[in-house]
Amino acid sequence: MNAPARLGAYALGLVVIFGGALGAGNAVGATGPGPAAGAHTVHATPSASQAGDHGTHTEPAPGPAATGEPAPGGLQVSQDGYTLLPQATTVEPGEATDFRFGVIGPDGKPVTAYRTEHGKRLHLIVVSRDLGSFQHLHPELTDDGVWSVKLTLPEAGAYRAFADFVPEGGRGLTLGIDLQAPGAQEPQALPATSRTATVDGYTVTLDGDLTPGASGKLTLTVGKDGRPVTDLQPYLGAYGHLVALRAGDLAYLHVHPDGEPGDGTTPSGPQITFYAEVPSRGDYRLFLDFQHEGTVRTADFTVRAGELPAPATTSGQAPAATPSASASHGDHDH
């Protein structure tokens, strides 16, 4: 059976298989139109009131049905009547695989019309569940609504794939599915919090904090060989591309920097400034894509949103001041 026919067959099965999920997705998606495209776009980010304070290990926030607010992006396979449908969810580790999938629309048919956002009609982000592996891919779309991309999962284990797109006539969505690479799995601990990352001889430093429920300014500065890089090249219509994922449930936040290349005011480095809002306290992984000398590189960080609560006292004395996240955990170079 060819790929379009397989998608069609799967789509027919959605009535039974995904009936409940589609109903839940429609309930979740009934939140009105999304924000207009702009420099600070964050997909489906709820306010801080939606999520409780769980400290370092963040659990999923309360469901949208209980709060009336949209869920963070990437936690659902179906939303607003759109469903992400892979042809397979098992990928042999270490082997380049032709990974194919489609997006089924509210009419039960594969979606074939998408808006171009940040230079592409769809962004596919694939990460390992322990957030140690990150890939940003751009599949190709056939006339039949089948997306295809070469995907290599580096090691055995569990992965999460996010499809970030805007269907023609709809609002921006991020849908997620789980992938498996069979074999002995050795999940790693979350990398230590850090304000500095190194990749291929480049050093990237992070300034700013993530504040639950509020827009936070993040400035990333790129240097090489001890000198600032002032000739960054545009990548996907910007000088940098940032993805943030919450540890634990992998809630997805997709942000973009202030300004754009060629606007007459945005410098081509060394600093790239973003604004992001996170839904809760806890640990997050940040992945920055930037391009220099014709090559796209990715710098990664672990950061903590919010401070831990001050310890309770019984002696009547005021508790000691709680250090900030950066002070309490220090900087650990990669």
mmCIF file of C-alpha atoms in Angstrom:
data_model
loop_
_atom_site.group_PDB
_atom_site.id
_atom_site.type_symbol
_atom_site.label_atom_id
_atom_site.label_comp_id
_atom_site.label_asym_id
_atom_site.label_seq_id
_atom_site.Cartn_x
_atom_site.Cartn_y
_atom_site.Cartn_z
ATOM 1 C CA MET A 1 0.000 0.000 0.000
ATOM 2 C CA ASN A 2 1.453 3.388 -0.975
ATOM 3 C CA ALA A 3 1.949 6.221 1.484
ATOM 4 C CA PRO A 4 -1.149 8.316 0.583
ATOM 5 C CA ALA A 5 -3.349 5.223 0.689
ATOM 6 C CA ARG A 6 -1.955 4.325 4.114
ATOM 7 C CA LEU A 7 -2.723 7.795 5.394
ATOM 8 C CA GLY A 8 -6.230 7.519 4.002
ATOM 9 C CA ALA A 9 -6.775 4.191 5.680
ATOM 10 C CA TYR A 10 -5.476 5.536 8.969
ATOM 11 C CA ALA A 11 -7.724 8.581 8.636
ATOM 12 C CA LEU A 12 -10.800 6.363 8.332
ATOM 13 C CA GLY A 13 -9.753 4.596 11.494
ATOM 14 C CA LEU A 14 -9.605 7.849 13.418
ATOM 15 C CA VAL A 15 -13.359 7.802 13.980
ATOM 16 C CA VAL A 16 -12.938 4.768 16.211
ATOM 17 C CA ILE A 17 -9.357 4.995 17.419
ATOM 18 C CA PHE A 18 -9.130 8.704 18.098
ATOM 19 C CA GLY A 19 -12.797 9.499 18.736
ATOM 20 C CA GLY A 20 -12.226 10.293 22.380
ATOM 21 C CA ALA A 21 -8.994 12.104 21.673
ATOM 22 C CA LEU A 22 -10.591 14.273 19.019
ATOM 23 C CA GLY A 23 -13.385 15.201 21.380
ATOM 24 C CA ALA A 24 -10.883 16.157 24.034
ATOM 25 C CA GLY A 25 -8.802 18.007 21.467
ATOM 26 C CA ASN A 26 -11.790 20.027 20.320
ATOM 27 C CA ALA A 27 -12.598 20.940 23.899
ATOM 28 C CA VAL A 28 -9.013 21.984 24.457
ATOM 29 C CA GLY A 29 -8.845 23.900 21.224
ATOM 30 C CA ALA A 30 -11.987 25.965 21.847
ATOM 31 C CA THR A 31 -10.008 28.931 23.080
ATOM 32 C CA GLY A 32 -10.484 31.465 20.332
ATOM 33 C CA PRO A 33 -7.903 32.557 17.766
ATOM 34 C CA GLY A 34 -4.238 32.422 18.643
ATOM 35 C CA PRO A 35 -1.980 35.454 18.944
ATOM 36 C CA ALA A 36 -1.000 37.330 15.844
ATOM 37 C CA ALA A 37 2.377 36.426 14.418
ATOM 38 C CA GLY A 38 5.068 38.625 15.882
ATOM 39 C CA ALA A 39 8.554 38.761 17.267
ATOM 40 C CA HIS A 40 7.668 37.185 20.604
ATOM 41 C CA THR A 41 5.384 34.335 19.557
ATOM 42 C CA VAL A 42 4.975 31.556 22.125
ATOM 43 C CA HIS A 43 2.647 28.709 21.231
ATOM 44 C CA ALA A 44 -0.174 27.922 23.663
ATOM 45 C CA THR A 45 1.447 29.124 26.851
ATOM 46 C CA PRO A 46 -0.865 29.188 29.889
ATOM 47 C CA SER A 47 -0.572 31.557 32.799
ATOM 48 C CA ALA A 48 1.139 30.685 36.055
ATOM 49 C CA SER A 49 -2.219 30.118 37.736
ATOM 50 C CA GLN A 50 -2.667 27.012 35.603
ATOM 51 C CA ALA A 51 0.337 25.191 37.037
ATOM 52 C CA GLY A 52 1.225 24.411 40.622
ATOM 53 C CA ASP A 53 4.664 24.800 42.173
ATOM 54 C CA HIS A 54 6.391 21.413 42.056
ATOM 55 C CA GLY A 55 9.963 22.559 42.614
ATOM 56 C CA THR A 56 12.691 20.984 40.565
ATOM 57 C CA HIS A 57 10.647 18.122 39.111
ATOM 58 C CA THR A 58 7.731 19.740 37.326
ATOM 59 C CA GLU A 59 4.560 17.753 36.813
ATOM 60 C CA PRO A 60 1.978 18.478 34.124
ATOM 61 C CA ALA A 61 -0.211 21.470 34.850
ATOM 62 C CA PRO A 62 -3.926 20.983 35.548
ATOM 63 C CA GLY A 63 -5.926 20.191 32.453
ATOM 64 C CA PRO A 64 -7.574 22.961 30.448
ATOM 65 C CA ALA A 65 -11.019 21.670 31.293
ATOM 66 C CA ALA A 66 -10.385 22.610 34.917
ATOM 67 C CA THR A 67 -8.880 26.022 34.235
ATOM 68 C CA GLY A 68 -10.492 27.235 31.020
ATOM 69 C CA GLU A 69 -7.029 27.914 29.586
ATOM 70 C CA PRO A 70 -5.207 26.179 26.729
ATOM 71 C CA ALA A 71 -2.728 23.442 27.507
ATOM 72 C CA PRO A 72 0.950 24.002 26.726
ATOM 73 C CA GLY A 73 1.958 23.015 23.219
ATOM 74 C CA GLY A 74 3.101 19.530 22.330
ATOM 75 C CA LEU A 75 1.268 17.595 25.045
ATOM 76 C CA GLN A 76 -1.548 16.468 22.737
ATOM 77 C CA VAL A 77 -1.740 14.443 19.557
ATOM 78 C CA SER A 78 -4.991 16.162 18.600
ATOM 79 C CA GLN A 79 -6.253 19.738 18.951
ATOM 80 C CA ASP A 80 -8.818 21.969 17.227
ATOM 81 C CA GLY A 81 -9.861 18.941 15.157
ATOM 82 C CA TYR A 82 -6.340 18.388 13.772
ATOM 83 C CA THR A 83 -4.558 15.111 14.528
ATOM 84 C CA LEU A 84 -0.907 14.192 14.006
ATOM 85 C CA LEU A 85 -0.768 10.736 12.420
ATOM 86 C CA PRO A 86 2.600 8.964 11.910
ATOM 87 C CA GLN A 87 2.839 5.934 9.621
ATOM 88 C CA ALA A 88 5.117 4.289 12.195
ATOM 89 C CA THR A 89 6.288 5.137 15.701
ATOM 90 C CA THR A 90 9.192 2.690 15.960
ATOM 91 C CA VAL A 91 12.542 3.718 14.485
ATOM 92 C CA GLU A 92 15.674 1.568 14.534
ATOM 93 C CA PRO A 93 18.374 3.381 16.534
ATOM 94 C CA GLY A 94 21.362 4.643 14.591
ATOM 95 C CA GLU A 95 19.754 4.093 11.182
ATOM 96 C CA ALA A 96 18.557 6.825 8.822
ATOM 97 C CA THR A 97 14.833 6.198 8.401
ATOM 98 C CA ASP A 98 12.336 7.733 5.999
ATOM 99 C CA PHE A 99 9.950 9.018 8.665
ATOM 100 C CA ARG A 100 6.503 9.769 7.249
ATOM 101 C CA PHE A 101 3.449 11.330 8.811
ATOM 102 C CA GLY A 102 0.395 13.395 8.045
ATOM 103 C CA VAL A 103 -1.920 15.861 9.711
ATOM 104 C CA ILE A 104 -5.582 14.926 9.508
ATOM 105 C CA GLY A 105 -7.927 17.924 9.446
ATOM 106 C CA PRO A 106 -11.401 18.433 10.919
ATOM 107 C CA ASP A 107 -12.903 17.017 7.713
ATOM 108 C CA GLY A 108 -11.075 13.715 8.213
ATOM 109 C CA LYS A 109 -8.749 14.296 5.243
ATOM 110 C CA PRO A 110 -4.983 14.903 5.141
ATOM 111 C CA VAL A 111 -4.150 18.600 5.332
ATOM 112 C CA THR A 112 -2.332 19.854 2.234
ATOM 113 C CA ALA A 113 -2.396 23.639 2.707
ATOM 114 C CA TYR A 114 -0.117 25.259 5.298
ATOM 115 C CA ARG A 115 1.088 28.792 5.945
ATOM 116 C CA THR A 116 4.801 29.451 5.789
ATOM 117 C CA GLU A 117 6.024 30.438 9.247
ATOM 118 C CA HIS A 118 9.668 31.283 9.945
ATOM 119 C CA GLY A 119 10.678 30.162 6.500
ATOM 120 C CA LYS A 120 9.019 26.724 6.547
ATOM 121 C CA ARG A 121 5.541 25.216 6.358
ATOM 122 C CA LEU A 122 6.254 22.800 9.198
ATOM 123 C CA HIS A 123 8.968 22.470 11.825
ATOM 124 C CA LEU A 124 9.609 18.996 13.256
ATOM 125 C CA ILE A 125 11.423 18.907 16.601
ATOM 126 C CA VAL A 126 12.578 15.491 17.879
ATOM 127 C CA VAL A 127 14.035 15.093 21.370
ATOM 128 C CA SER A 128 14.902 12.177 23.603
ATOM 129 C CA ARG A 129 12.758 11.858 26.709
ATOM 130 C CA ASP A 130 15.753 12.651 28.912
ATOM 131 C CA LEU A 131 16.272 15.863 26.844
ATOM 132 C CA GLY A 132 19.845 14.976 25.984
ATOM 133 C CA SER A 133 19.240 14.678 22.217
ATOM 134 C CA PHE A 134 17.701 17.422 20.051
ATOM 135 C CA GLN A 135 16.962 17.660 16.327
ATOM 136 C CA HIS A 136 15.252 20.410 14.340
ATOM 137 C CA LEU A 137 14.088 19.055 10.983
ATOM 138 C CA HIS A 138 12.102 20.337 8.020
ATOM 139 C CA PRO A 139 10.143 17.609 6.217
ATOM 140 C CA GLU A 140 8.973 17.804 2.627
ATOM 141 C CA LEU A 141 5.257 17.724 1.788
ATOM 142 C CA THR A 142 3.719 15.765 -1.077
ATOM 143 C CA ASP A 143 0.552 16.827 -2.885
ATOM 144 C CA ASP A 144 -1.265 14.055 -1.001
ATOM 145 C CA GLY A 145 -0.561 15.539 2.417
ATOM 146 C CA VAL A 146 2.261 13.177 3.420
ATOM 147 C CA TRP A 147 5.296 14.694 5.159
ATOM 148 C CA SER A 148 8.625 12.896 4.799
ATOM 149 C CA VAL A 149 12.049 13.434 6.352
ATOM 150 C CA LYS A 150 15.201 11.428 7.016
ATOM 151 C CA LEU A 151 15.314 10.788 10.745
ATOM 152 C CA THR A 152 18.054 9.132 12.781
ATOM 153 C CA LEU A 153 17.454 8.398 16.448
ATOM 154 C CA PRO A 154 20.982 8.173 17.855
ATOM 155 C CA GLU A 155 20.368 5.623 20.631
ATOM 156 C CA ALA A 156 17.774 3.210 21.902
ATOM 157 C CA GLY A 157 15.131 4.819 24.077
ATOM 158 C CA ALA A 158 12.010 6.932 24.162
ATOM 159 C CA TYR A 159 11.635 10.102 22.099
ATOM 160 C CA ARG A 160 9.073 12.828 21.548
ATOM 161 C CA ALA A 161 8.339 14.403 18.154
ATOM 162 C CA PHE A 162 6.657 17.813 17.845
ATOM 163 C CA ALA A 163 5.032 19.094 14.658
ATOM 164 C CA ASP A 164 4.859 22.904 14.742
ATOM 165 C CA PHE A 165 2.659 24.342 11.964
ATOM 166 C CA VAL A 166 -0.152 26.682 10.953
ATOM 167 C CA PRO A 167 -2.858 25.131 8.750
ATOM 168 C CA GLU A 168 -4.239 27.466 6.108
ATOM 169 C CA GLY A 169 -7.204 29.250 7.645
ATOM 170 C CA GLY A 170 -6.349 28.023 11.158
ATOM 171 C CA ARG A 171 -4.163 29.025 14.058
ATOM 172 C CA GLY A 172 -0.692 27.865 15.039
ATOM 173 C CA LEU A 173 -0.551 24.394 16.584
ATOM 174 C CA THR A 174 2.094 22.162 18.106
ATOM 175 C CA LEU A 175 1.086 18.497 18.217
ATOM 176 C CA GLY A 176 3.228 15.773 19.764
ATOM 177 C CA ILE A 177 3.703 12.010 19.461
ATOM 178 C CA ASP A 178 5.943 9.469 21.184
ATOM 179 C CA LEU A 179 8.556 7.504 19.233
ATOM 180 C CA GLN A 180 10.501 4.428 20.294
ATOM 181 C CA ALA A 181 13.967 3.234 19.302
ATOM 182 C CA PRO A 182 14.100 -0.404 20.467
ATOM 183 C CA GLY A 183 16.985 -1.765 22.493
ATOM 184 C CA ALA A 184 18.573 -1.433 25.904
ATOM 185 C CA GLN A 185 17.780 2.003 27.231
ATOM 186 C CA GLU A 186 20.087 4.070 29.414
ATOM 187 C CA PRO A 187 18.351 7.378 30.181
ATOM 188 C CA GLN A 188 20.658 10.065 31.474
ATOM 189 C CA ALA A 189 20.102 12.600 34.245
ATOM 190 C CA LEU A 190 19.087 16.084 33.194
ATOM 191 C CA PRO A 191 22.216 18.158 32.496
ATOM 192 C CA ALA A 192 23.145 20.543 35.312
ATOM 193 C CA THR A 193 21.859 24.113 35.218
ATOM 194 C CA SER A 194 24.222 26.302 33.242
ATOM 195 C CA ARG A 195 24.639 29.799 31.869
ATOM 196 C CA THR A 196 27.330 28.833 29.362
ATOM 197 C CA ALA A 197 27.342 26.363 26.482
ATOM 198 C CA THR A 198 30.082 25.431 24.041
ATOM 199 C CA VAL A 199 29.657 23.910 20.600
ATOM 200 C CA ASP A 200 32.235 23.500 17.809
ATOM 201 C CA GLY A 201 34.522 26.139 19.297
ATOM 202 C CA TYR A 202 31.734 28.648 19.910
ATOM 203 C CA THR A 203 30.789 29.848 23.386
ATOM 204 C CA VAL A 204 27.225 30.990 24.064
ATOM 205 C CA THR A 205 26.283 32.696 27.315
ATOM 206 C CA LEU A 206 22.783 33.198 28.663
ATOM 207 C CA ASP A 207 21.565 36.242 30.580
ATOM 208 C CA GLY A 208 18.069 36.648 31.997
ATOM 209 C CA ASP A 209 15.624 34.460 33.871
ATOM 210 C CA LEU A 210 12.484 32.470 33.200
ATOM 211 C CA THR A 211 9.657 33.763 35.394
ATOM 212 C CA PRO A 212 6.499 31.638 35.645
ATOM 213 C CA GLY A 213 3.471 33.454 34.277
ATOM 214 C CA ALA A 214 5.385 36.491 33.043
ATOM 215 C CA SER A 215 7.263 37.373 29.895
ATOM 216 C CA GLY A 216 10.985 37.051 30.553
ATOM 217 C CA LYS A 217 13.837 38.542 28.544
ATOM 218 C CA LEU A 218 16.588 36.121 27.553
ATOM 219 C CA THR A 219 19.766 37.400 25.911
ATOM 220 C CA LEU A 220 22.165 34.927 24.338
ATOM 221 C CA THR A 221 25.640 36.127 23.372
ATOM 222 C CA VAL A 222 27.697 34.221 20.808
ATOM 223 C CA GLY A 223 31.485 34.285 20.797
ATOM 224 C CA LYS A 224 34.327 32.377 19.158
ATOM 225 C CA ASP A 225 38.006 32.231 20.128
ATOM 226 C CA GLY A 226 37.408 34.842 22.803
ATOM 227 C CA ARG A 227 35.873 37.350 20.395
ATOM 228 C CA PRO A 228 32.233 38.314 19.861
ATOM 229 C CA VAL A 229 30.585 37.025 16.702
ATOM 230 C CA THR A 230 29.097 40.052 14.949
ATOM 231 C CA ASP A 231 28.263 38.475 11.588
ATOM 232 C CA LEU A 232 25.654 35.849 12.419
ATOM 233 C CA GLN A 233 23.721 34.723 9.369
ATOM 234 C CA PRO A 234 19.930 34.603 9.103
ATOM 235 C CA TYR A 235 18.391 31.238 9.883
ATOM 236 C CA LEU A 236 14.649 30.737 9.353
ATOM 237 C CA GLY A 237 14.203 34.492 9.036
ATOM 238 C CA ALA A 238 16.047 35.386 12.241
ATOM 239 C CA TYR A 239 19.514 35.393 13.781
ATOM 240 C CA GLY A 240 18.510 32.657 16.178
ATOM 241 C CA HIS A 241 15.821 30.099 16.811
ATOM 242 C CA LEU A 242 14.982 29.015 20.368
ATOM 243 C CA VAL A 243 12.985 26.040 21.636
ATOM 244 C CA ALA A 244 12.202 25.533 25.329
ATOM 245 C CA LEU A 245 10.971 22.244 26.806
ATOM 246 C CA ARG A 246 9.796 21.651 30.354
ATOM 247 C CA ALA A 247 11.489 18.719 32.079
ATOM 248 C CA GLY A 248 9.088 15.966 33.046
ATOM 249 C CA ASP A 249 6.211 16.294 30.591
ATOM 250 C CA LEU A 250 8.114 18.058 27.753
ATOM 251 C CA ALA A 251 5.664 20.941 27.424
ATOM 252 C CA TYR A 252 6.812 22.835 24.339
ATOM 253 C CA LEU A 253 7.515 26.549 24.000
ATOM 254 C CA HIS A 254 8.672 27.988 20.691
ATOM 255 C CA VAL A 255 9.987 31.546 20.808
ATOM 256 C CA HIS A 256 11.646 33.915 18.368
ATOM 257 C CA PRO A 257 13.923 36.905 18.840
ATOM 258 C CA ASP A 258 13.264 40.605 18.720
ATOM 259 C CA GLY A 259 13.653 42.129 15.303
ATOM 260 C CA GLU A 260 14.663 40.464 12.074
ATOM 261 C CA PRO A 261 17.575 40.568 9.670
ATOM 262 C CA GLY A 262 17.514 43.531 7.346
ATOM 263 C CA ASP A 263 15.120 45.667 9.385
ATOM 264 C CA GLY A 264 17.780 48.337 9.877
ATOM 265 C CA THR A 265 17.869 48.042 13.657
ATOM 266 C CA THR A 266 18.590 44.410 14.542
ATOM 267 C CA PRO A 267 22.334 43.707 14.796
ATOM 268 C CA SER A 268 23.776 40.458 13.432
ATOM 269 C CA GLY A 269 25.276 39.539 16.793
ATOM 270 C CA PRO A 270 26.805 38.916 19.126
ATOM 271 C CA GLN A 271 23.568 39.182 21.112
ATOM 272 C CA ILE A 272 20.235 37.565 20.273
ATOM 273 C CA THR A 273 17.317 38.604 22.478
ATOM 274 C CA PHE A 274 14.179 36.535 23.057
ATOM 275 C CA TYR A 275 11.048 36.939 25.161
ATOM 276 C CA ALA A 276 9.493 33.806 26.601
ATOM 277 C CA GLU A 277 6.793 32.944 29.121
ATOM 278 C CA VAL A 278 6.851 29.619 30.943
ATOM 279 C CA PRO A 279 3.761 28.096 32.584
ATOM 280 C CA SER A 280 5.278 26.903 35.865
ATOM 281 C CA ARG A 281 8.331 26.677 38.080
ATOM 282 C CA GLY A 282 10.802 23.893 37.462
ATOM 283 C CA ASP A 283 13.608 22.901 35.124
ATOM 284 C CA TYR A 284 13.596 23.690 31.415
ATOM 285 C CA ARG A 285 15.905 22.821 28.566
ATOM 286 C CA LEU A 286 16.702 25.573 26.055
ATOM 287 C CA PHE A 287 18.022 24.804 22.572
ATOM 288 C CA LEU A 288 19.389 27.697 20.498
ATOM 289 C CA ASP A 289 19.966 27.237 16.762
ATOM 290 C CA PHE A 290 22.239 29.848 15.177
ATOM 291 C CA GLN A 291 24.061 30.046 11.851
ATOM 292 C CA HIS A 292 27.598 31.262 11.223
ATOM 293 C CA GLU A 293 29.929 30.687 8.299
ATOM 294 C CA GLY A 294 27.267 28.652 6.540
ATOM 295 C CA THR A 295 26.686 26.097 9.305
ATOM 296 C CA VAL A 296 23.802 25.829 11.762
ATOM 297 C CA ARG A 297 24.837 24.876 15.293
ATOM 298 C CA THR A 298 22.837 24.199 18.446
ATOM 299 C CA ALA A 299 23.753 25.408 21.933
ATOM 300 C CA ASP A 300 21.816 23.893 24.844
ATOM 301 C CA PHE A 301 21.167 25.004 28.410
ATOM 302 C CA THR A 302 19.338 23.793 31.508
ATOM 303 C CA VAL A 303 17.682 26.615 33.423
ATOM 304 C CA ARG A 304 15.369 26.787 36.402
ATOM 305 C CA ALA A 305 12.242 28.927 36.387
ATOM 306 C CA GLY A 306 11.390 30.568 39.685
ATOM 307 C CA GLU A 307 13.023 30.245 43.067
ATOM 308 C CA LEU A 308 12.458 27.481 45.570
ATOM 309 C CA PRO A 309 10.262 28.557 48.520
ATOM 310 C CA ALA A 310 12.045 29.778 51.654
ATOM 311 C CA PRO A 311 12.347 27.121 54.378
ATOM 312 C CA ALA A 312 9.804 27.234 57.194
ATOM 313 C CA THR A 313 11.026 28.385 60.605
ATOM 314 C CA THR A 314 9.787 27.598 64.095
ATOM 315 C CA SER A 315 12.064 29.830 66.148
ATOM 316 C CA GLY A 316 10.375 33.083 65.240
ATOM 317 C CA GLN A 317 13.419 34.239 63.351
ATOM 318 C CA ALA A 318 13.175 35.412 59.788
ATOM 319 C CA PRO A 319 14.257 32.744 57.286
ATOM 320 C CA ALA A 320 17.544 33.187 55.473
ATOM 321 C CA ALA A 321 17.334 34.734 52.036
ATOM 322 C CA THR A 322 16.848 32.211 49.278
ATOM 323 C CA PRO A 323 19.501 32.589 46.561
ATOM 324 C CA SER A 324 18.476 33.024 42.978
ATOM 325 C CA ALA A 325 18.485 30.037 40.661
ATOM 326 C CA SER A 326 21.760 31.119 39.084
ATOM 327 C CA ALA A 327 23.427 31.727 42.443
ATOM 328 C CA SER A 328 22.279 28.499 44.072
ATOM 329 C CA HIS A 329 23.336 26.252 41.214
ATOM 330 C CA GLY A 330 26.266 28.069 39.686
ATOM 331 C CA ASP A 331 27.517 27.910 36.128
ATOM 332 C CA HIS A 332 28.644 24.574 34.739
ATOM 333 C CA ASP A 333 30.290 24.678 31.359
ATOM 334 C CA HIS A 334 29.354 21.942 28.924
#
